[in-house]
Coordinates of C-alpha atoms in Angstrom, one line a residue:
X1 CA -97.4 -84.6 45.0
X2 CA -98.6 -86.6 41.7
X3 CA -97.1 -85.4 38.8
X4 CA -98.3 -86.3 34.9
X5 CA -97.0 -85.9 31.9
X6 CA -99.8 -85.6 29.6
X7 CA -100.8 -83.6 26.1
X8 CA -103.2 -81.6 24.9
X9 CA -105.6 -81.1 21.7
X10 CA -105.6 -77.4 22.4
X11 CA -103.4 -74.5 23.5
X12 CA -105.7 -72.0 24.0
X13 CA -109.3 -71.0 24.9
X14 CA -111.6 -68.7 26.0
X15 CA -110.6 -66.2 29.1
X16 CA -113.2 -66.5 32.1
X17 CA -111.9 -62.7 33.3
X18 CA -114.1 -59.9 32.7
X19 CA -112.0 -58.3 30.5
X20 CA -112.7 -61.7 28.0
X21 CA -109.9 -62.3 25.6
X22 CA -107.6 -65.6 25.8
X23 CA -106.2 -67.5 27.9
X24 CA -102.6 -70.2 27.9
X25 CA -102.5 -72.7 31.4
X26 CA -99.4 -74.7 30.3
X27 CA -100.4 -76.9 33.6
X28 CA -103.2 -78.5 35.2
X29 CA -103.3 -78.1 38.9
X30 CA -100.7 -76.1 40.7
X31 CA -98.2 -76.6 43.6
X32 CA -98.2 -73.7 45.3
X33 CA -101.6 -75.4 46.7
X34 CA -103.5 -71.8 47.5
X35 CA -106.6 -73.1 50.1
X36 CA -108.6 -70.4 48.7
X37 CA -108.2 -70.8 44.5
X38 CA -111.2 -70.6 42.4
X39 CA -109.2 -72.8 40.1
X40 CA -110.1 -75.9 41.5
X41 CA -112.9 -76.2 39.7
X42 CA -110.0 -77.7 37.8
X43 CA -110.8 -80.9 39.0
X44 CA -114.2 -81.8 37.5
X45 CA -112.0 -82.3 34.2
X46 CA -109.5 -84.0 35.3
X47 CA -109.5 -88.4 36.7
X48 CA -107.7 -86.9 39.8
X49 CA -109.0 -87.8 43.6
X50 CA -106.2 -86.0 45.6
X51 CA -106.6 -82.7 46.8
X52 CA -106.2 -79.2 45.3
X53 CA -102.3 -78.1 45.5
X54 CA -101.4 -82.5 45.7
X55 CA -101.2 -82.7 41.8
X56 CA -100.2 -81.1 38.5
X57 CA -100.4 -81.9 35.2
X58 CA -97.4 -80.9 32.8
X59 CA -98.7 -80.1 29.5
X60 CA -95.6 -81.1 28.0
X61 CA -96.9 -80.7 24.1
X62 CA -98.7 -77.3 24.2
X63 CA -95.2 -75.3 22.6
X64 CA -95.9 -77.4 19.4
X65 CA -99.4 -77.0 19.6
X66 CA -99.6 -73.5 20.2
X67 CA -97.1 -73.0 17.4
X68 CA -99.7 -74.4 15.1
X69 CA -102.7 -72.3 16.9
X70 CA -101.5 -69.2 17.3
X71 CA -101.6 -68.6 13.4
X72 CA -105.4 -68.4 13.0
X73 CA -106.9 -65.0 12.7
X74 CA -109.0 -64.8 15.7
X75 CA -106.5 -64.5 18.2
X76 CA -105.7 -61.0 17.2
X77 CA -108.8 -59.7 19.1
X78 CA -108.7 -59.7 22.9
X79 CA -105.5 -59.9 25.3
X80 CA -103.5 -63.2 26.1
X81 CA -103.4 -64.4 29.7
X82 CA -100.6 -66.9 30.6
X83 CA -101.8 -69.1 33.5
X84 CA -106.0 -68.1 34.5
X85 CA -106.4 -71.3 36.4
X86 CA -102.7 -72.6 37.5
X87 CA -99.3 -70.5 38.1
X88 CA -97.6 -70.5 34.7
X89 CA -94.6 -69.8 37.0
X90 CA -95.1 -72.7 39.7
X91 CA -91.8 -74.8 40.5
X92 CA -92.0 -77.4 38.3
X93 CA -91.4 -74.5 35.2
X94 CA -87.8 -74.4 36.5
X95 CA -87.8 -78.4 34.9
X96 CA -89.9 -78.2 31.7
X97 CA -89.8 -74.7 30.7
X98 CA -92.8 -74.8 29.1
X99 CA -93.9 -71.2 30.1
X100 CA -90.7 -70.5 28.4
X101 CA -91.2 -71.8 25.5
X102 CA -95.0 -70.7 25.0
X103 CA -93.3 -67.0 25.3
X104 CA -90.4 -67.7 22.9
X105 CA -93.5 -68.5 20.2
X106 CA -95.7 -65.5 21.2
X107 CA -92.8 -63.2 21.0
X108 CA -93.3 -63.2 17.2
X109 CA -96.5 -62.2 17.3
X110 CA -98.1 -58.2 18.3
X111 CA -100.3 -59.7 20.1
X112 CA -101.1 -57.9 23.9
X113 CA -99.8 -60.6 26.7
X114 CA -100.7 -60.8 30.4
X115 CA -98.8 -63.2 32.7
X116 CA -100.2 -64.0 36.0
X117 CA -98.0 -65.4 38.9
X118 CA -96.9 -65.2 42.7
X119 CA -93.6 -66.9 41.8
X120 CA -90.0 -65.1 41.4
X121 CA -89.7 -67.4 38.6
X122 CA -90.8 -65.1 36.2
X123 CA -87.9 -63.2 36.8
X124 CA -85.7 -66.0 34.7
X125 CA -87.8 -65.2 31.5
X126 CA -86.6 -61.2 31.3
X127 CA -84.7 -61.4 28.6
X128 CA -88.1 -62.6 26.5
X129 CA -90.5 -60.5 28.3
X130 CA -88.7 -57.6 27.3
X131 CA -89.2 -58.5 23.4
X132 CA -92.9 -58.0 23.8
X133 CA -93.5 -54.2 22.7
X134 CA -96.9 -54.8 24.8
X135 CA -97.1 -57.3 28.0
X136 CA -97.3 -56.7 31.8
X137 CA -97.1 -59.2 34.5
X138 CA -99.9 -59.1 37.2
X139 CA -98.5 -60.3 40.9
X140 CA -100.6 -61.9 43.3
X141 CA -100.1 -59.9 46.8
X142 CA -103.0 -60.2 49.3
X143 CA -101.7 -59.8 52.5
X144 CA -98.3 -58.0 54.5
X145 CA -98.7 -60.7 56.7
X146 CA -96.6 -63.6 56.4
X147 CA -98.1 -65.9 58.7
X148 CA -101.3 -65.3 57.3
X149 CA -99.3 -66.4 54.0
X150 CA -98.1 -69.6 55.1
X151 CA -101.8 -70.6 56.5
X152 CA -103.2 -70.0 52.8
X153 CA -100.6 -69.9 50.4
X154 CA -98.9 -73.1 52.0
X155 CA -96.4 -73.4 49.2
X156 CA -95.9 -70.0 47.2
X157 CA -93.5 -67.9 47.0
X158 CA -92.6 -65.4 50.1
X159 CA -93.9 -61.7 51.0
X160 CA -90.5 -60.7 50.5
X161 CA -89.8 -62.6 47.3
X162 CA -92.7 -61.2 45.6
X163 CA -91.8 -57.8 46.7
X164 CA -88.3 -58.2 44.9
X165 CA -89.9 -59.6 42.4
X166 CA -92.0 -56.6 41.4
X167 CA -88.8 -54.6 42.2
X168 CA -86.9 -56.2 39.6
X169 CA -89.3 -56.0 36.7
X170 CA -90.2 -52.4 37.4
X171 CA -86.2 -52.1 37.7
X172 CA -86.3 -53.2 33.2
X173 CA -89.3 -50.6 33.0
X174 CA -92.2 -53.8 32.8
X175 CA -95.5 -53.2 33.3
X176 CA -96.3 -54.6 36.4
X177 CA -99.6 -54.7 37.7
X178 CA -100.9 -56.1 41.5
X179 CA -103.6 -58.3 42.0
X180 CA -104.9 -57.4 45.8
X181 CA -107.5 -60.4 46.0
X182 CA -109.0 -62.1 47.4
X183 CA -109.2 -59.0 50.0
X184 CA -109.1 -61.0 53.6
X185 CA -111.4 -59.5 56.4
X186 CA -108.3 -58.8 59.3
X187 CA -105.4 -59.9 57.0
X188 CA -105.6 -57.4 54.4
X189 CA -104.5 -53.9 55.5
X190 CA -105.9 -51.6 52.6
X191 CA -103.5 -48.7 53.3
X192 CA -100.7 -50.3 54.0
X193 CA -101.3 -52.7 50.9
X194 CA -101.4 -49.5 49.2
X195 CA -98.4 -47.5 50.2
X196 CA -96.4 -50.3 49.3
X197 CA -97.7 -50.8 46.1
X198 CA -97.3 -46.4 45.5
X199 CA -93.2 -47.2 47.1
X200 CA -93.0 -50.0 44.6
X201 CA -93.9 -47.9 41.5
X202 CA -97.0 -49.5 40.9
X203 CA -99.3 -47.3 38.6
X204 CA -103.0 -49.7 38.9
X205 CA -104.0 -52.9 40.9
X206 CA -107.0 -55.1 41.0
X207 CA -108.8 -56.5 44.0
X208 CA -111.8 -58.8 44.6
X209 CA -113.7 -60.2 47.6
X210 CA -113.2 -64.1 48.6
X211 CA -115.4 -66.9 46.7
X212 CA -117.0 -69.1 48.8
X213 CA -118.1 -70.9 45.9
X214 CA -116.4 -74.8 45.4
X215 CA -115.4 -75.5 48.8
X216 CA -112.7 -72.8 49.2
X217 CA -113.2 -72.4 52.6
X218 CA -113.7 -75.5 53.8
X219 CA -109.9 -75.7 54.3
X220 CA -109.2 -72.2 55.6
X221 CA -111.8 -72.9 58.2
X222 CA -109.9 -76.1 59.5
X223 CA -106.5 -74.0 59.5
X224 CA -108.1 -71.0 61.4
X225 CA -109.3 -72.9 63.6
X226 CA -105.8 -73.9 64.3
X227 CA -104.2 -71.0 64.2
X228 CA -106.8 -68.5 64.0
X229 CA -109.5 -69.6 66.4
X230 CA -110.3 -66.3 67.8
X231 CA -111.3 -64.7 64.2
X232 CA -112.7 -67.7 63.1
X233 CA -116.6 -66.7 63.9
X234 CA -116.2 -63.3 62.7
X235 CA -114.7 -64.3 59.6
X236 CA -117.4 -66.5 58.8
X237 CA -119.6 -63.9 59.4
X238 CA -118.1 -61.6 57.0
X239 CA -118.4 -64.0 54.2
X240 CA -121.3 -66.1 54.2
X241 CA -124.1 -63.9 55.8
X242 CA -125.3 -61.8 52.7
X243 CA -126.0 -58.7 54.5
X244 CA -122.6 -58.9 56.8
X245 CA -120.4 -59.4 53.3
X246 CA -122.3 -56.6 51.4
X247 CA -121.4 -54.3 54.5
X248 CA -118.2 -55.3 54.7
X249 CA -117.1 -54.8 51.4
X250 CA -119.2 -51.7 50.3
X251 CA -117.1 -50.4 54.0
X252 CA -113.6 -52.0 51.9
X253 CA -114.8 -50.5 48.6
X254 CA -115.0 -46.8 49.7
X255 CA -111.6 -46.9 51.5
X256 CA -110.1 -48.3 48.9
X257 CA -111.5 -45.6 46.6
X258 CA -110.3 -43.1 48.4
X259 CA -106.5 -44.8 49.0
X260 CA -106.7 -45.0 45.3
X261 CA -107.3 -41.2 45.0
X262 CA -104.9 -40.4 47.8
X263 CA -101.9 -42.1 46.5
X264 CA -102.6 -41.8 42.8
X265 CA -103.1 -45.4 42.1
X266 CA -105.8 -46.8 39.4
X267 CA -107.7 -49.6 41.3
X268 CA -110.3 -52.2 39.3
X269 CA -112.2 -53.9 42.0
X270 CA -114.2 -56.8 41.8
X271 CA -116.6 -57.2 44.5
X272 CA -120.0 -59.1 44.8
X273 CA -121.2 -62.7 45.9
X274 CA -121.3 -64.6 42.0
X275 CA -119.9 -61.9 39.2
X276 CA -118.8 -59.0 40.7
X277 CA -119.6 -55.4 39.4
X278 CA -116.6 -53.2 37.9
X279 CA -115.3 -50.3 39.4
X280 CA -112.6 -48.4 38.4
X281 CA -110.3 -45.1 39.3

């Protein structure tokens, strides 16, 4: 693992999501090394040659910038997401804090937060998520299967540890909200994705089909073929023959739908090859 110390001119910028507003990465890079992140686009701006997951950058001025930033006008318009390309929340926060810190400054401000992890980290910060009057935190969870975990998510956080995670925030009445994507073809079980978000007390989730955009798979296809070599042809079926992914997930859109309606659970889904169309519950 490389690891910089650098700084930045900026704090924050414009959010990618489809829901716009703004958006905080206190890092560059992240270590929890997911094969399938759309953030490794990442690397185009940055002078690094290793691989996605084998570097991060630490931000280590953007408190002081941000304190500066966050004064101008414009950033009362549109939600603030904390960590849209990198996990705000990844183990190197336990060191520098600087997720931390970024909170401790927002907290003054009304402004509505968002904070997007797969870490248990989060759970340190608590005591200054609770100051917000309006914030949730959005958890990555895919997959039940923990295998399938390990093959992906090489270095994040456990099935189990996410779980408690959401248990423990909903246990000091946070918003929490689920983010079900990428959905996998044989890895993600819809229903039983479902019923354990409905046990967990989780009120809405978002979902979207895999990006093959980047060279995400290029990686996932090596590892399946390790571990995975029976699935392998039919998953690359799924996602890179236009008609076989539009079947698929249209298929994964109306069950969805109708889990949403039968466990009484708001779902946002975000399906399509390029932007994907809205859909909501």
């Amino acid at each position: 693992m490389v690891i910089k110390e650098i700084t930045c001119k900026t704090a924050i910028s414009k959010c990618g999501f489809p829901s716009g507003g703004w958006a905080i990465n206190p890092y560059v890079g992240c270590a929890h090394g997911c094969l399938y992140c759309y953030a490794r686009f990442m690397k185009r701006f940055t002078k690094h040659t290793e691989g996605w997951g084998e570097f991060v950058d630490i931000r280590v001025n953007m408190p002081e910038v941000l304190k500066k930033e966050i004064k101008r006008e414009k950033y009362k318009n549109g939600n603030i997401n904390i960590g849209t390309v990198t996990d705000p929340y990844q183990p190197l926060e336990e060191k520098y804090e600087i997720t931390r810190k970024i909170l401790e400054i927002l907290s003054e401000y009304p402004y509505p937060l968002s904070i997007l992890t797969k870490s248990d980290l989060v759970l340190r910060d608590i005591d200054l998520i609770k100051k917000f009057k309006n914030i949730d935190v959005n958890i990555t969870l895919n997959t039940l299967d923990e295998d399938w975990k390990r093959v992906v998510e090489p270095n994040s956080p456990s099935i189990e540890r996410r779980i408690y995670t959401i248990e423990r925030l909903k246990q000091e009445n946070i918003k929490v909200y689920v983010m079900m994507g990428p959905f996998w073809p044989f890895f993600s079980d819809a229903e039983e994705l479902i019923k354990t978000f409905k046990v967990l007390g989780i009120e809405e989730i978002y979902t979207e089909s895999f990006n093959t955009r980047g060279g995400t798979f290029s990686e996932i296809e090596r590892l399946m073929s390790q571990h995975y070599p029976n699935l392998l042809p039919r998953m690359k079926e799924i996602l890179f023959d236009k008609e076989n992914f539009n079947n698929f997930y249209s298929l994964v859109k109306e069950n969805l739908l109708e889990l949403a309606k039968q466990y009484n659970i708001k779902i946002n889904i975000y399906f399509g090859r390029g932007h994907a169309k809205f859909h909501s519950l």
